[in-house]
Amino acid sequence: MPPNPNPLPAGSQLSYKVVKCTSEDAQYPVSELLAASPNTRGWQTAPHCEYPAEVGLEFDSPVHLRQVKFLSHQTKIATKIELFTSLPLLSEDGEVETHYAACSFKRLGYLSLDSNERSQFQARELKTVDVDIRAQYLKILFHKCHMNRFNASNQVGLIALYCVGDVLDPSSLPREPSLVAMPAVGTPGVAVAAGAGRHSPAGSREDRQGRSNGVPLVSARRDSERPQTISRQLEGPADPKVHPFEQGQAALSVVPIAPAPLAVAGAGA
């Protein structure tokens, strides 16, 4: 039997809290993403909001992030989603030194969503992104929506957001360098960061390698509980300078929803 080209990653579903949201509809708040159930209404941006809209997540503890799943709204669909992660240094007592607003984020890449016209807006796209990186924070940027007659308010909506991975032992994470005295002739009492040396200035090759928080993104695919796959060539050649998720082949799958008629915004009763 040939090996599965998309094996499920190890790990379990990770819990998180939302620490930033730049836009939300009062009837579809971002807190809906925390309630993973069949009855969740999902999150939507405010009508005619500014894009990109940002949603920031903080995991309960540092994690080895392996997979992120997006279940898109059937008509309020982002054209593109970008992912960024950050793993702040820990203090000597194991506390996070930097919080979301002050973090330096690493861009993992982007994914594009289908306009859903082929299903006549009667299905929701489930997009699965496989990653391999350590993180405490996840920043998600939702770019402008696909235009269609059912989305006159130009909104983006997400029904569910799942993260899969492993909780890390804090003792294995990088820590804030402590200050130690380095006695030298003529410069008594000079303090420098431990581990810093004359041949490893900030920004050098050694320094950049030492600050690496993980490896680039592995792959992306679309999945479904009832797969309906349509193979297609994804846009654009591989760019060695960035790591977009959509490089190579992927499968387009959808999650069927109840075949209820969709109301066109502005239409009469």
Steps between C-alpha positions, in 0.01 A plus 500: 500500500652839404560743788241767571630823335323707768534313830323648798749676728565391853354714775161599633267797471652803671307747711555873450356839582443791263718796600439724199221553248487808280144447372192303603128504438305545824284199410801287407775587752845349490421313823295262284830346384559378856179293498581202281158338460251423221291795621769765475408797280860593431676836481440770240663834437293818529325611180729694263798470736861581417711211376706314588316408820723361773423227752768425761512178702696416812544134589470404865871414496777474240414232245641306209243604240438232238173586330248783460149442358270768364129435430390793288155656476319393183451852358719735710833366381847654531706506182820437695608411856850562634654331804769629735638350822708619793682323782604757761797440724434387856634668810708319761184401689333363185266793432439638150707817457312646202127513439307501171505872428879520538590169332718462195316265262632262236295472181424138414313558175154537355210295366232590247135403531265402220219741406252211551305585186530144369294367793245781462596604856351178642826374654768622737868464425715331764865593453771311688852642534782276622779682681794408721595783732515598867278788600314677778311744279328463163413808291247453218432762234178471296518688171209645303201281423390332180220710352162332446132592510451344845768718664397859430663612827847380390556288812728206574377214716657198668283223645776320691874517566695201632866474599675164548834441666684414820549698819870564562701468817594861593845383609581419136424851372746785443539738793581867536881531529606614844754775560835385632808703591790468258806654670750657264801723543394863493124418491408374848139407562398474134196272462416315180237244405605145577587313185578813299850506361720722294457269199117471522354851469125544474390435145796274418450157349561331835258734673223444244537123523491512877171689498318264263157408638424211264501384141304623199154379431463150361183483289135590469194315381124510502322220686144391564308248703346404164777581252410626156846553352585698188874501428638829367831675442544771760591851406851627450847345494685428822672808640807415712469831684162421654317186598141524375291199592366460149792365302463182300185286498207507739150362511183707519240353736183634652286438806133477394253712694122484528349584159303798632437784255735797536350844544635764267582821687257774402251264338131541575306261719 
